Coordinates of C-alpha atoms in Angstrom, one line a residue:
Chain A
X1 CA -123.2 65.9 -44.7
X2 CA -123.5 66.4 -48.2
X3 CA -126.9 66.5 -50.3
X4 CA -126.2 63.6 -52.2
X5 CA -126.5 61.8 -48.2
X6 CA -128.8 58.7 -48.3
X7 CA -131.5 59.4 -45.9
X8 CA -133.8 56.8 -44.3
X9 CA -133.9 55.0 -47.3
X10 CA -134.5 51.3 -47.0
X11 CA -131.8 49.6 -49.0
X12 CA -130.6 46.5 -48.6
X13 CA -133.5 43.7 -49.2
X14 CA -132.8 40.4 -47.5
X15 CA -133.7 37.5 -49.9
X16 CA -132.4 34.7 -48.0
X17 CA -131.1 35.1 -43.8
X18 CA -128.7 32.6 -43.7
X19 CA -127.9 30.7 -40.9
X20 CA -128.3 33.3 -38.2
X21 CA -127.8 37.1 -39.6
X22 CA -127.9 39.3 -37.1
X23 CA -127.5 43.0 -36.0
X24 CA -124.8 43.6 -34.4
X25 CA -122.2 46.7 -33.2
X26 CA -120.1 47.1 -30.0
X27 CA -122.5 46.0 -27.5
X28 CA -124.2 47.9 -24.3
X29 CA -123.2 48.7 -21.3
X30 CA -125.8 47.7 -18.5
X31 CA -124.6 44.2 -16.8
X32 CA -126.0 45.5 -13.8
X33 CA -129.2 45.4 -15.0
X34 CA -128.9 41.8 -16.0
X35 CA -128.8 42.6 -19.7
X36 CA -125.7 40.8 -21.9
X37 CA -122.9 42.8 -23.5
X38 CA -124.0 41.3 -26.8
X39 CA -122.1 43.0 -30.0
X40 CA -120.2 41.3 -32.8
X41 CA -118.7 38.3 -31.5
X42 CA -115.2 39.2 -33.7
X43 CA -114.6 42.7 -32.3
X44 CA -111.5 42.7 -34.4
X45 CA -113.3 42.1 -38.0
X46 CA -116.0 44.4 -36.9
X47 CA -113.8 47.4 -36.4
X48 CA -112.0 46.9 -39.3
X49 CA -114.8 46.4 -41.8
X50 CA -116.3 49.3 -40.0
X51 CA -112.8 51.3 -41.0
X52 CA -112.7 50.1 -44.3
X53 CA -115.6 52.1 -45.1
X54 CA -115.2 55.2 -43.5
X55 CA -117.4 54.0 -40.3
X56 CA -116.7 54.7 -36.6
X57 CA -115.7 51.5 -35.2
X58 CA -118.8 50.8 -33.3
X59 CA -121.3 51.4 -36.2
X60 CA -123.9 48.4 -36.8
X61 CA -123.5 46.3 -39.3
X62 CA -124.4 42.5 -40.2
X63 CA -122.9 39.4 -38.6
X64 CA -123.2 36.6 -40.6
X65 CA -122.5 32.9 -39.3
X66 CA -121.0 30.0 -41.1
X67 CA -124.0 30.1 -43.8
X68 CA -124.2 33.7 -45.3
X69 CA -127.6 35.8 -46.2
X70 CA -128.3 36.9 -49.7
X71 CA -128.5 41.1 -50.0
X72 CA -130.5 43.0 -52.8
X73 CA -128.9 46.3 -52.8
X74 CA -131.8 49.1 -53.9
X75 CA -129.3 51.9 -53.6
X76 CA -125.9 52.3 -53.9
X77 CA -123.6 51.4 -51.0
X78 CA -120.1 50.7 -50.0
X79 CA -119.7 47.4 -48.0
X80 CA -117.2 45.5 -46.7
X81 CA -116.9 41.6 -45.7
X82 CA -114.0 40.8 -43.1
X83 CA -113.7 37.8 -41.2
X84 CA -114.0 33.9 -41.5
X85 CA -113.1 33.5 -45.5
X86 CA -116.9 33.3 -46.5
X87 CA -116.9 32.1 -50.0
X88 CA -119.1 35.9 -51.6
X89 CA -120.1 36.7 -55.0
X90 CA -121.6 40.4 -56.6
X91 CA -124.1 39.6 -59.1
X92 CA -121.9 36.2 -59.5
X93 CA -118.8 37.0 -59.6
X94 CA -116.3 36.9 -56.7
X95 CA -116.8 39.8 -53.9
X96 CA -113.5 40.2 -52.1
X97 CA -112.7 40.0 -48.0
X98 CA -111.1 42.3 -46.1
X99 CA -111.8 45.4 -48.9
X100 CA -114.1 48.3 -49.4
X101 CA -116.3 47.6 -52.1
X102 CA -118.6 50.0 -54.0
X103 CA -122.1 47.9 -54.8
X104 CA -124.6 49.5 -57.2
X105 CA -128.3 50.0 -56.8
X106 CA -129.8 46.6 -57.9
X107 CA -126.7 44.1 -57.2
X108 CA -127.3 41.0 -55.1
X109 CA -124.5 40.0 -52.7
X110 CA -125.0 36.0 -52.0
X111 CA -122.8 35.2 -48.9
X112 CA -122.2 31.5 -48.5
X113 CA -120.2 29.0 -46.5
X114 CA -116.8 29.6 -45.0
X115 CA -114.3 26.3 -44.8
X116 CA -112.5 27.7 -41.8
X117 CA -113.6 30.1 -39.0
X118 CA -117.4 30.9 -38.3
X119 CA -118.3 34.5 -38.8
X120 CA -117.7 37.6 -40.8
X121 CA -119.0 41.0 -40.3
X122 CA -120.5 42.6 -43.5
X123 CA -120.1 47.2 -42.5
X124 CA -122.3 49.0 -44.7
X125 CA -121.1 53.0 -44.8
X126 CA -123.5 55.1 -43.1
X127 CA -123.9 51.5 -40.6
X128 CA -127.5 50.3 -40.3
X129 CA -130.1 52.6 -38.9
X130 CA -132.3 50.7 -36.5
X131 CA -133.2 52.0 -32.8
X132 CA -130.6 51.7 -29.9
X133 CA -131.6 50.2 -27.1
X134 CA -129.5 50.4 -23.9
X135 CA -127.1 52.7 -25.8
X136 CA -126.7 49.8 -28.7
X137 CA -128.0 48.4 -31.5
X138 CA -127.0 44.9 -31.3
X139 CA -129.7 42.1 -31.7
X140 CA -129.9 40.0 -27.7
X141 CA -131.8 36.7 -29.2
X142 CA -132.5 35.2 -25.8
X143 CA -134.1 38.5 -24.8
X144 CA -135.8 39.0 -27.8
X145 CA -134.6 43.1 -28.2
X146 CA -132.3 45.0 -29.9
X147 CA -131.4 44.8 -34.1
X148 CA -134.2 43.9 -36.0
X149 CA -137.2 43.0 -33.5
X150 CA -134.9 41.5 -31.7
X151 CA -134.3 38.3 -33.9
X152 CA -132.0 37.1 -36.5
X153 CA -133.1 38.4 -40.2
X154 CA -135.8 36.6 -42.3
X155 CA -136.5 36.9 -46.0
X156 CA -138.1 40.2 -47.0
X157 CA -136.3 41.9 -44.1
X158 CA -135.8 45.6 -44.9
X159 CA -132.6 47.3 -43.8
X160 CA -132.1 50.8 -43.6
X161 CA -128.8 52.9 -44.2
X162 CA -127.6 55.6 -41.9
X163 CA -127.0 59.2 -43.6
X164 CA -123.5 59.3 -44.9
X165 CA -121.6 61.1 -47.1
X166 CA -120.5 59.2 -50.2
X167 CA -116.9 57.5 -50.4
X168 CA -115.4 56.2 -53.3
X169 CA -113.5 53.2 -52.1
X170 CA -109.1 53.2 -52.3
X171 CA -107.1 50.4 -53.3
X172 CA -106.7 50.0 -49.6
X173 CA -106.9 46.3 -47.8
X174 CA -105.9 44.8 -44.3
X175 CA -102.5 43.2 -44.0
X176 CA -103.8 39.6 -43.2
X177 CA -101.2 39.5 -39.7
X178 CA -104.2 41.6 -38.5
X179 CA -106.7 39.0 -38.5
X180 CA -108.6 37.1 -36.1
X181 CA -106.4 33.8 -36.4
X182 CA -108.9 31.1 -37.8
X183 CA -108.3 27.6 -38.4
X184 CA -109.4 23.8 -36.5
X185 CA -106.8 24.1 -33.7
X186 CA -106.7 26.9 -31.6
X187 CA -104.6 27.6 -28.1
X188 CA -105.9 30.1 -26.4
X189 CA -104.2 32.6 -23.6
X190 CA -106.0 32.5 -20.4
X191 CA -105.1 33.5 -17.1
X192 CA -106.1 31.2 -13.7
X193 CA -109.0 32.3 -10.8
X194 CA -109.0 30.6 -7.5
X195 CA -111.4 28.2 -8.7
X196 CA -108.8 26.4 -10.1
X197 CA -108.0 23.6 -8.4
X198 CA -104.4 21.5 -8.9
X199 CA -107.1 18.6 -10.0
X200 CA -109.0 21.4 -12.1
X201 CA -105.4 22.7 -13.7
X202 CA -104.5 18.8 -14.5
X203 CA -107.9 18.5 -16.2
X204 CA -108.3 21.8 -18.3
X205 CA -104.7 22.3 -19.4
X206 CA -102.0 21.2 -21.4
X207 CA -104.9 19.1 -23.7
X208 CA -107.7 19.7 -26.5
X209 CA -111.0 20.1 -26.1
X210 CA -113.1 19.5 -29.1
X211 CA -115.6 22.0 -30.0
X212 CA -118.8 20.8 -29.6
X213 CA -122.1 20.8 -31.8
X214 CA -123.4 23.7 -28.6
X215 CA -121.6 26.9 -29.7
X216 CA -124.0 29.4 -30.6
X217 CA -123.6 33.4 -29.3
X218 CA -124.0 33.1 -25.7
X219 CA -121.4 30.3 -25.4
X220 CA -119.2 27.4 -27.2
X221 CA -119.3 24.2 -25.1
X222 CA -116.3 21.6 -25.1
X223 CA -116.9 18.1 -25.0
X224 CA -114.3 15.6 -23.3
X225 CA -116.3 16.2 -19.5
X226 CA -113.9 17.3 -17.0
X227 CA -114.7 16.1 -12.9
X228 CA -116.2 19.3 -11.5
X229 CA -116.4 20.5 -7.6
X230 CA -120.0 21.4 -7.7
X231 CA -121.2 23.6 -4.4
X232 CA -124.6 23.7 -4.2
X233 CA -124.4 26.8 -1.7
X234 CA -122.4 28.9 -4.6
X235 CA -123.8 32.1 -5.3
X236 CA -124.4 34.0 -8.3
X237 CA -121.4 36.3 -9.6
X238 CA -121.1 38.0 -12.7
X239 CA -120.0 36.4 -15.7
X240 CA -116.7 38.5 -17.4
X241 CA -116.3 38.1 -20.9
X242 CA -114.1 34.9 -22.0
X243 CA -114.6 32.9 -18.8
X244 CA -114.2 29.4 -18.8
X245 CA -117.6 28.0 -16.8
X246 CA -117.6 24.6 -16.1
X247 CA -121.7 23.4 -15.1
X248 CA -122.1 20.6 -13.3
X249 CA -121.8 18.0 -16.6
X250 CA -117.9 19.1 -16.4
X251 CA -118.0 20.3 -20.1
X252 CA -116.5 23.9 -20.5
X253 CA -118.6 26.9 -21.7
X254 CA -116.3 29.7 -23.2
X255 CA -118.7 32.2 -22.9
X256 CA -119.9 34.7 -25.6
X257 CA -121.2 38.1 -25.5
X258 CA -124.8 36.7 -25.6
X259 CA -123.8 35.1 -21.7
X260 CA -126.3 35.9 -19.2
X261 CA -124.7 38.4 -17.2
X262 CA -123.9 36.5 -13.7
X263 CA -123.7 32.5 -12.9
X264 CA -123.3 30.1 -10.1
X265 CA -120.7 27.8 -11.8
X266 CA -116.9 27.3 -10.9
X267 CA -115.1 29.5 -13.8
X268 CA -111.6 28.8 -13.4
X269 CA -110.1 30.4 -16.5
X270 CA -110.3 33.8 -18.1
X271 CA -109.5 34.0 -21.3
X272 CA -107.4 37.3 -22.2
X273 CA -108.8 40.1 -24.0
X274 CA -106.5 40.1 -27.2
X275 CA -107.8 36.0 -27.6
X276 CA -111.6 37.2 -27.5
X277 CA -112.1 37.9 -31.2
X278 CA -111.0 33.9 -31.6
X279 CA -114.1 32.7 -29.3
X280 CA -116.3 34.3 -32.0
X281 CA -114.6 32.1 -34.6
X282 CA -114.7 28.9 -32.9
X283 CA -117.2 26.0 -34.8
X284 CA -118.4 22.7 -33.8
X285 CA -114.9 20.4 -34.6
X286 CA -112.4 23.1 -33.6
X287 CA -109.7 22.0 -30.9
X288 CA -109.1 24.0 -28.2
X289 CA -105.9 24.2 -26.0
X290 CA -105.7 26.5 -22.9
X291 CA -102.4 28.5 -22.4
X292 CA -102.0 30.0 -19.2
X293 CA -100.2 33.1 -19.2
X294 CA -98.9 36.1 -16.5
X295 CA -101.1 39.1 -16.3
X296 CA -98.4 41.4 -17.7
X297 CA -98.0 39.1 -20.9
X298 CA -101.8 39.1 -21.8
X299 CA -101.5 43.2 -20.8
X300 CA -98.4 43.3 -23.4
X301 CA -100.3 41.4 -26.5
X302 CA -103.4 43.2 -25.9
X303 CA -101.1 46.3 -26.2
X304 CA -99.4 44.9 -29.3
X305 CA -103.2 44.1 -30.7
X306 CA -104.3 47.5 -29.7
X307 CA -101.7 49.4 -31.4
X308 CA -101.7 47.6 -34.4
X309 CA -105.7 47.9 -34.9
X310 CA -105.4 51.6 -34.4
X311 CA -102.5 52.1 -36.6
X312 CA -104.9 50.1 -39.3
X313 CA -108.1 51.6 -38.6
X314 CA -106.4 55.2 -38.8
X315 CA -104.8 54.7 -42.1
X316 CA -107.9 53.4 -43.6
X317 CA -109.5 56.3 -42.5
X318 CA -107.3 59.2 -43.7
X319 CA -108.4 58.7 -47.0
X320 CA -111.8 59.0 -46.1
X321 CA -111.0 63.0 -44.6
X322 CA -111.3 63.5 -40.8
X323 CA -114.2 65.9 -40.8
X324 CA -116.6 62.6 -40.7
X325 CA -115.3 61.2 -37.3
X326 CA -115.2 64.2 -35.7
X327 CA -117.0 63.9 -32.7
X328 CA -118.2 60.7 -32.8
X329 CA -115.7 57.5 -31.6
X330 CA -116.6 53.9 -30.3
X331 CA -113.2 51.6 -29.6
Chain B
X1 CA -116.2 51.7 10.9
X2 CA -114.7 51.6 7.7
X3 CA -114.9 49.4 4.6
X4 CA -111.5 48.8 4.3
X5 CA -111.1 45.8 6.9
X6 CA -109.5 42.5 6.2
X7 CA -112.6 41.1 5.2
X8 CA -111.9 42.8 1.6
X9 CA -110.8 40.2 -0.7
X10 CA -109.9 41.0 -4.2
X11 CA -110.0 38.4 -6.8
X12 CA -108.7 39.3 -10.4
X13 CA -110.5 37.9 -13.0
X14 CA -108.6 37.6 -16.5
X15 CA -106.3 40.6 -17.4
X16 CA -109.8 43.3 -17.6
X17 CA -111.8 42.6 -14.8
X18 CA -111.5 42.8 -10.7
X19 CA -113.7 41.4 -8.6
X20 CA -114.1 43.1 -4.8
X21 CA -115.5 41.3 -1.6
X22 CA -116.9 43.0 0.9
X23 CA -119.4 43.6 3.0
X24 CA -119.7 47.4 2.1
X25 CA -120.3 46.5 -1.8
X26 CA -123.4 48.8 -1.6
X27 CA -121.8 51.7 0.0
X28 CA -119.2 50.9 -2.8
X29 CA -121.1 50.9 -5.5
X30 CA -123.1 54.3 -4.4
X31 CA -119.6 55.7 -4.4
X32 CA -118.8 54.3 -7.9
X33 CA -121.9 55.8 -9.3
X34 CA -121.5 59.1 -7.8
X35 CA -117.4 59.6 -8.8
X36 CA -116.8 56.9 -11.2
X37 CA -113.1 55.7 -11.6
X38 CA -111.1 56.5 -14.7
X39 CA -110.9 53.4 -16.9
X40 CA -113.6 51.8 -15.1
X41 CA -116.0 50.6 -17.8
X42 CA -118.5 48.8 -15.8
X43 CA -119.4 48.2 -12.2
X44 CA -121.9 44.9 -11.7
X45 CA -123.3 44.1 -8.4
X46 CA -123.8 40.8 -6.8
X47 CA -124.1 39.5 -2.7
X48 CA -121.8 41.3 -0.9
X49 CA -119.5 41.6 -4.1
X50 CA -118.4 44.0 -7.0
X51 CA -116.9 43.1 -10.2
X52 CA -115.1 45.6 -12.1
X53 CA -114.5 45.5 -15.8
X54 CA -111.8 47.4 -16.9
X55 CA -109.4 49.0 -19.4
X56 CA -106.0 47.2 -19.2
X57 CA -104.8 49.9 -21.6
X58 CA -105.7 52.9 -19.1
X59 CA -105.6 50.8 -15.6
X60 CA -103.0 48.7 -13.9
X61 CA -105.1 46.0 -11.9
X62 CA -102.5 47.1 -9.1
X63 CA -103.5 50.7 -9.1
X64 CA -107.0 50.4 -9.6
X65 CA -106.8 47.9 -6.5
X66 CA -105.3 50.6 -4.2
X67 CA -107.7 53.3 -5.5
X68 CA -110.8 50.7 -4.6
X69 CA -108.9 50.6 -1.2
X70 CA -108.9 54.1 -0.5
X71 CA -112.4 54.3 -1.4
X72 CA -113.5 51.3 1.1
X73 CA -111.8 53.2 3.5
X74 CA -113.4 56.6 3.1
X75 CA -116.9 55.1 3.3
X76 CA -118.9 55.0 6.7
X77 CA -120.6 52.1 6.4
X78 CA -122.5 52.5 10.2
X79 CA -124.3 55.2 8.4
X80 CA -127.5 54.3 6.9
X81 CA -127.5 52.4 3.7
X82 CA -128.2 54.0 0.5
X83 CA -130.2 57.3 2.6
X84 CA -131.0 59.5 -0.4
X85 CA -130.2 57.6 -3.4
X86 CA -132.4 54.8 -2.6
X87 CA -135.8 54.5 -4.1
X88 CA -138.9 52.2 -2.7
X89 CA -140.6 50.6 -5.2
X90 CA -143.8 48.9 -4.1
X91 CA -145.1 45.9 -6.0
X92 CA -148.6 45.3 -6.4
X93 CA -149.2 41.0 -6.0
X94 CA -152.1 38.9 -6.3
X95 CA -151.2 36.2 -4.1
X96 CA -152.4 32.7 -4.8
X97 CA -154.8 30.9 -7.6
X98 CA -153.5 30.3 -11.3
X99 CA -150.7 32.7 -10.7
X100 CA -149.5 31.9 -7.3
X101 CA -149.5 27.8 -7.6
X102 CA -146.9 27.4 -4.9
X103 CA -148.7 29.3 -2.1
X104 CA -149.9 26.4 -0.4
X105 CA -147.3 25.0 0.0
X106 CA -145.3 27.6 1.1
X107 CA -147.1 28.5 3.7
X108 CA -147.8 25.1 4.7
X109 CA -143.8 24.8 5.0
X110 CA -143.7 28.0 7.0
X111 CA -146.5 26.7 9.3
X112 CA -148.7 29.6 8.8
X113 CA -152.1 30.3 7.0
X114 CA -152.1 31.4 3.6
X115 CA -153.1 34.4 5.1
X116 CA -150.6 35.3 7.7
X117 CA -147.5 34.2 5.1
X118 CA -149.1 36.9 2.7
X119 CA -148.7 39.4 5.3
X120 CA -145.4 38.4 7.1
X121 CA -144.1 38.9 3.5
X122 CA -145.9 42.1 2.2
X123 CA -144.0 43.0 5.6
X124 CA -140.8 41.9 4.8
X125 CA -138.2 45.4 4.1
X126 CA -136.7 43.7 1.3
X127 CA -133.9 45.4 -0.7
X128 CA -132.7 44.6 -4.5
X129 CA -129.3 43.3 -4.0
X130 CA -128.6 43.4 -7.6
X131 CA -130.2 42.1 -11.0
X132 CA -128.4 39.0 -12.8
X133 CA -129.8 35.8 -14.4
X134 CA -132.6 37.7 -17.2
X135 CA -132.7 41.3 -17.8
X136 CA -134.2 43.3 -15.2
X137 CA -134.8 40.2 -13.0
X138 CA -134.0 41.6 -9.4
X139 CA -132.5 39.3 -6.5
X140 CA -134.3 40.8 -3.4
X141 CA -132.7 40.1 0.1
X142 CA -133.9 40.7 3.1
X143 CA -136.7 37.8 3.7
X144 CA -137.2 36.5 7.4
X145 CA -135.8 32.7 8.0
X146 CA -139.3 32.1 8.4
X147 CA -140.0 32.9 4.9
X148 CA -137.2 31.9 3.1
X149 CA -138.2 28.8 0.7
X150 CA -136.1 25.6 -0.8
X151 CA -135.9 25.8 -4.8
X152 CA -138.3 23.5 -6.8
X153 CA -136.3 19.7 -7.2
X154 CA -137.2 20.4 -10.9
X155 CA -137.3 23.5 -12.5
X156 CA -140.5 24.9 -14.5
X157 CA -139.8 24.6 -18.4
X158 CA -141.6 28.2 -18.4
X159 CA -142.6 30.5 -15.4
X160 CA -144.9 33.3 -16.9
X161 CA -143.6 37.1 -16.6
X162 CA -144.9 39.0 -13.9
X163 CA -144.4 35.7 -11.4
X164 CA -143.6 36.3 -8.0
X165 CA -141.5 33.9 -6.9
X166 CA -139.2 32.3 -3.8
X167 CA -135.9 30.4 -3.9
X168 CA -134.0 30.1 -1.1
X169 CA -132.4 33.1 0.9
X170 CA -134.0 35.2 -2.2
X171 CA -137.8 36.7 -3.9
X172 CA -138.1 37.7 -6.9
X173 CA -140.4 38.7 -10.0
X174 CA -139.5 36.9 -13.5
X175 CA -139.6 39.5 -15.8
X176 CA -140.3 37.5 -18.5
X177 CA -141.1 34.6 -19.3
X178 CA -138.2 32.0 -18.4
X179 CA -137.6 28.6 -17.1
X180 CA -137.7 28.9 -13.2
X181 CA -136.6 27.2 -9.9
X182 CA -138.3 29.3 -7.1
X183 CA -141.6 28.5 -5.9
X184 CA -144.3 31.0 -7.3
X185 CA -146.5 32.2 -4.9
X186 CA -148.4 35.5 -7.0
X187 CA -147.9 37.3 -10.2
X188 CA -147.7 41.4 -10.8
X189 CA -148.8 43.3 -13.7
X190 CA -145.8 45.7 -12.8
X191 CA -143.7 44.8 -16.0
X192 CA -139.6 44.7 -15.0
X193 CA -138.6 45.0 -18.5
X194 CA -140.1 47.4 -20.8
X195 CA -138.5 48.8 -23.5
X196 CA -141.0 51.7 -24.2
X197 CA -140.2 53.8 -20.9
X198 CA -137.8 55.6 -20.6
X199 CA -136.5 53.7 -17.4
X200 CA -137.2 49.6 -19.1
X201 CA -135.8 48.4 -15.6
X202 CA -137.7 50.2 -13.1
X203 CA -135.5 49.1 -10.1
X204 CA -131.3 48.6 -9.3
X205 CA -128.9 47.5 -6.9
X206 CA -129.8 49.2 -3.3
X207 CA -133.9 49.9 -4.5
X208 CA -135.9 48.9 -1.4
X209 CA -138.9 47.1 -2.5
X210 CA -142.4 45.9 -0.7
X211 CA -144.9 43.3 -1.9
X212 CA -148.4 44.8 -1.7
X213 CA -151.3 42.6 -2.1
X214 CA -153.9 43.4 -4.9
X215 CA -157.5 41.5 -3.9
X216 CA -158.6 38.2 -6.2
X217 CA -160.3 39.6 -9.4
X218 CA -158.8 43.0 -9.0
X219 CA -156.9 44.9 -11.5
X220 CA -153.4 45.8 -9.8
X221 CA -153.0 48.6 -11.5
X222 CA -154.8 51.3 -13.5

């Protein structure tokens, strides 16, 4: 590290939360301890943002949700925004998506609404220096752990930096095919258990589901109640990420990576792994449409999604010199 | 006997996770712990069942299904369970009053005094057959029939940490403080979920675990 490294400093000073501003990274490891995955619920804008600014891909940053915080910067950092098109200005004027951008000691960043999607994640180079627990730094809300205290940030929140070498930001940005696709109707890829049923199939696919006013970080419930087989003798399984869980109401829970770790509902879809990123974009009005697919076509687009974030997050990091990652990978 | 019989199921779940069925799903998961599988990125316990998350970039479902085989097949599963790796943890209780409000009635159900259900179950071997539900909030098998309790018609709104706690075939401790179904027969100052030790979930899948009762007015422990 160089001397001119920011050290423990605390520099960005929260004067408004937002709607719910939270800590978040890549998420922990320990479902068999009953403790959620957590971690940004848009994998895809955190390790981009994260690349932008010359982070490893699992470094904490901010996620903000459909009403953004307002940030005092008291040092000079390199941020990025990616995600839901949150409407952001820099001491009032327009503050770009999808870019590395150098803030100076002293600006305010003033995140607002977003007419489309639900989150963004805001990477700070160096990524916020808070304690890990369970290997991460990601705030759990239900369990109160985790991020800052465990809860979403407040005004007069303090957030510290990590050391990092300074970057001057490139004229580099992401190509927009790279997104997490956002927008009020959404089909997403999922691929059948045994819990579904020829009645449960009739119900679930080939229709929208509206999202409901319910969608928080642990789950998004649909409305328009589907008739559910309830067995009262299930047992508890674990929960994988992207289930479809239908509780006895017959309204589906896509679940989040907040989801308590095992449940005792039918879950007769999965969604695929390349479709996660688009559960953390889905707000209360969406329309959902389930699309079932074979295993070796979700394996193929999870490739194609793979390859083309690595391609990405490599590029933006050449220009930030090698020596900095060395050693040190999440994703 | 081996652990590859036909009563292994597998069940795929999505294109990165693999759930296994089977009656050695300890004995697996020892084996997973000791010599973890390439690509595997988590292993989570639950009754007689293992569920796999996996990379689909750096495991075909196929393969990691034949590799699971191999391993049910190596494993003895006459010999004793868990010999060696498992811990006991014991669990100090005060049975009864404020923090036991179901008592009474359990034992009533069980047709026993308050006294003798207290013992039958401080003498109960029970086992953690994994966590699930709240973090560090164990499932514990291995009650007698006898013992073994219907849920509450109506959950609690809020069942205080530290609440020992029966709900059908299962016991177990609410590490913090949660809505509840099970009937709540004592409460431990043994805290499940701490953050400041080094170990913030003191027990796992395959733990044995034993009730011990702490005396009215007593501390449990120092």
């Amino acid at each position: 590290m160089s001397g001119a490294a920011l050290i423990g400093v605390p520099l960005i000073e929260v004067r408004r939360p937002g709607l719910q501003t939270t800590v978040q990274d890549a998420g922990r490891q320990v479902r068999a301890l009953g403790v959620p995955a957590g971690g940004a619920a848009d994998p895809v804008a955190r390790r981009l943002g994260n690349a932008l600014v010359g982070n490893a891909g699992g470094a904490a940053g901010l996620e903000v949700t459909l009403g953004g915080p307002t940030l005092v910067f008291h040092g000079a950092a390199l941020v990025s925004l990616c995600g839901a098109p949150f409407d952001a200005q820099l001491d009032g004027e327009p503050f770009p998506l999808w870019r590395a951008v150098a803030v100076r000691a002293g600006q305010t960043l003033r995140v607002g609404g977003t007419p489309v999607g639900a989150r963004a994640f805001l990477a700070v180079r160096g990524g916020l220096d808070l304690p890990e627990v369970f290997g991460s730094r990601s705030t759990d809300l239900r369990g109160g752990f985790g991020g800052l205290e465990g809860r979403a940030l407040r005004a007069g929140d303090l957030l510290t930096v990590g050391a990092a070498a300074p970057l001057t930001p490139r004229r580099a940005f992401v190509a927009p095919d790279l997104h997490t696709p956002l927008g009020p109707e959404q089909v997403l890829r999922v691929t059948a258990t045994p819990d579904l049923t020829g009645p449960l199939a009739a119900a679930l696919l080939g229709r929208a589901f509206p999202v409901g006013a319910q969608a928080d970080r642990m789950g998004v419930r649909l409305e328009g109640p589907v008739a559910t087989p309830q067995d009262p003798g299930r047992v508890s399984v674990p929960n994988v990420p992207g289930m479809v869980q239908l509780p006895p109401d017959g309204r589906p829970i896509l679940l989040l990576p907040d989801a308590g770790t095992h449940g005792g509902y039918p879950t007769p879809l999965v969604v695929i792994r390349a479709d996660l990123p688009r559960l953390g974009q889905l707000r209360p009005g969406d329309r959902v449409t389930f699309r079932t697919v074979p295993l070796p076509d979700a394996r193929a687009a999870l490739h194609a999604q793979e390859r083309a974030l690595r391609q990405a997050e490599g590029s933006l990091r050449a220009w930030s010199g090698p020596a900095l990652y060395a050693g040190r990978h999440a994703d | 006997m081996n652990g590859a019989g036909p009563e292994v199921s597998f069940t795929r779940l999505g294109d990165a996770a693999l759930a296994v069925g089977t009656p050695g799903a300890r004995a697996l998961l020892a084996s997973l712990r000791d010599s973890p599988l390439p690509g595997v990125q988590e292993v989570v316990p639950a009754l007689h069942l293992l569920t796999l998350l996996f990379d689909p970039l750096r495991l075909d479902p196929a393969d990691l299904e034949a590799a699971l085989r191999a391993r049910l097949a190596a494993l003895d599963l006459t010999a004793p369970a868990g010999v060696g790796a498992a811990r006991t943890l014991a669990v100090p209780v005060r049975f009864g009053g404020r923090g036991g409000p179901d008592l009474t009635w359990c034992a009533a159900h069980a047709g026993l005094s308050e006294g003798a259900f207290v013992e039958a179950l401080c003498a109960a071997p029970l086992e953690v057959a994994f966590l699930g539900f709240t973090p560090g909030f164990a499932f514990l098998t291995g009650l007698p029939p006898g013992l073994r309790m219907p849920r509450l018609d109506a959950p609690r709104e809020r069942v205080p940490a530290g609440s020992v706690a029966l709900g059908g075939p299962w016991a177990g401790v609410y590490p913090s403080a949660t809505p509840g179904g099970w009937r709540i027969v004592g409460r431990t100052d043994l805290r499940l979920f701490d953050l400041s030790r080094p170990e913030p979930v003191p027990w796992r899948a395959g733990d044995r675990v034993r009730f011990e009762a702490v005396p009215a007015g007593q501390p449990e422990s120092a």
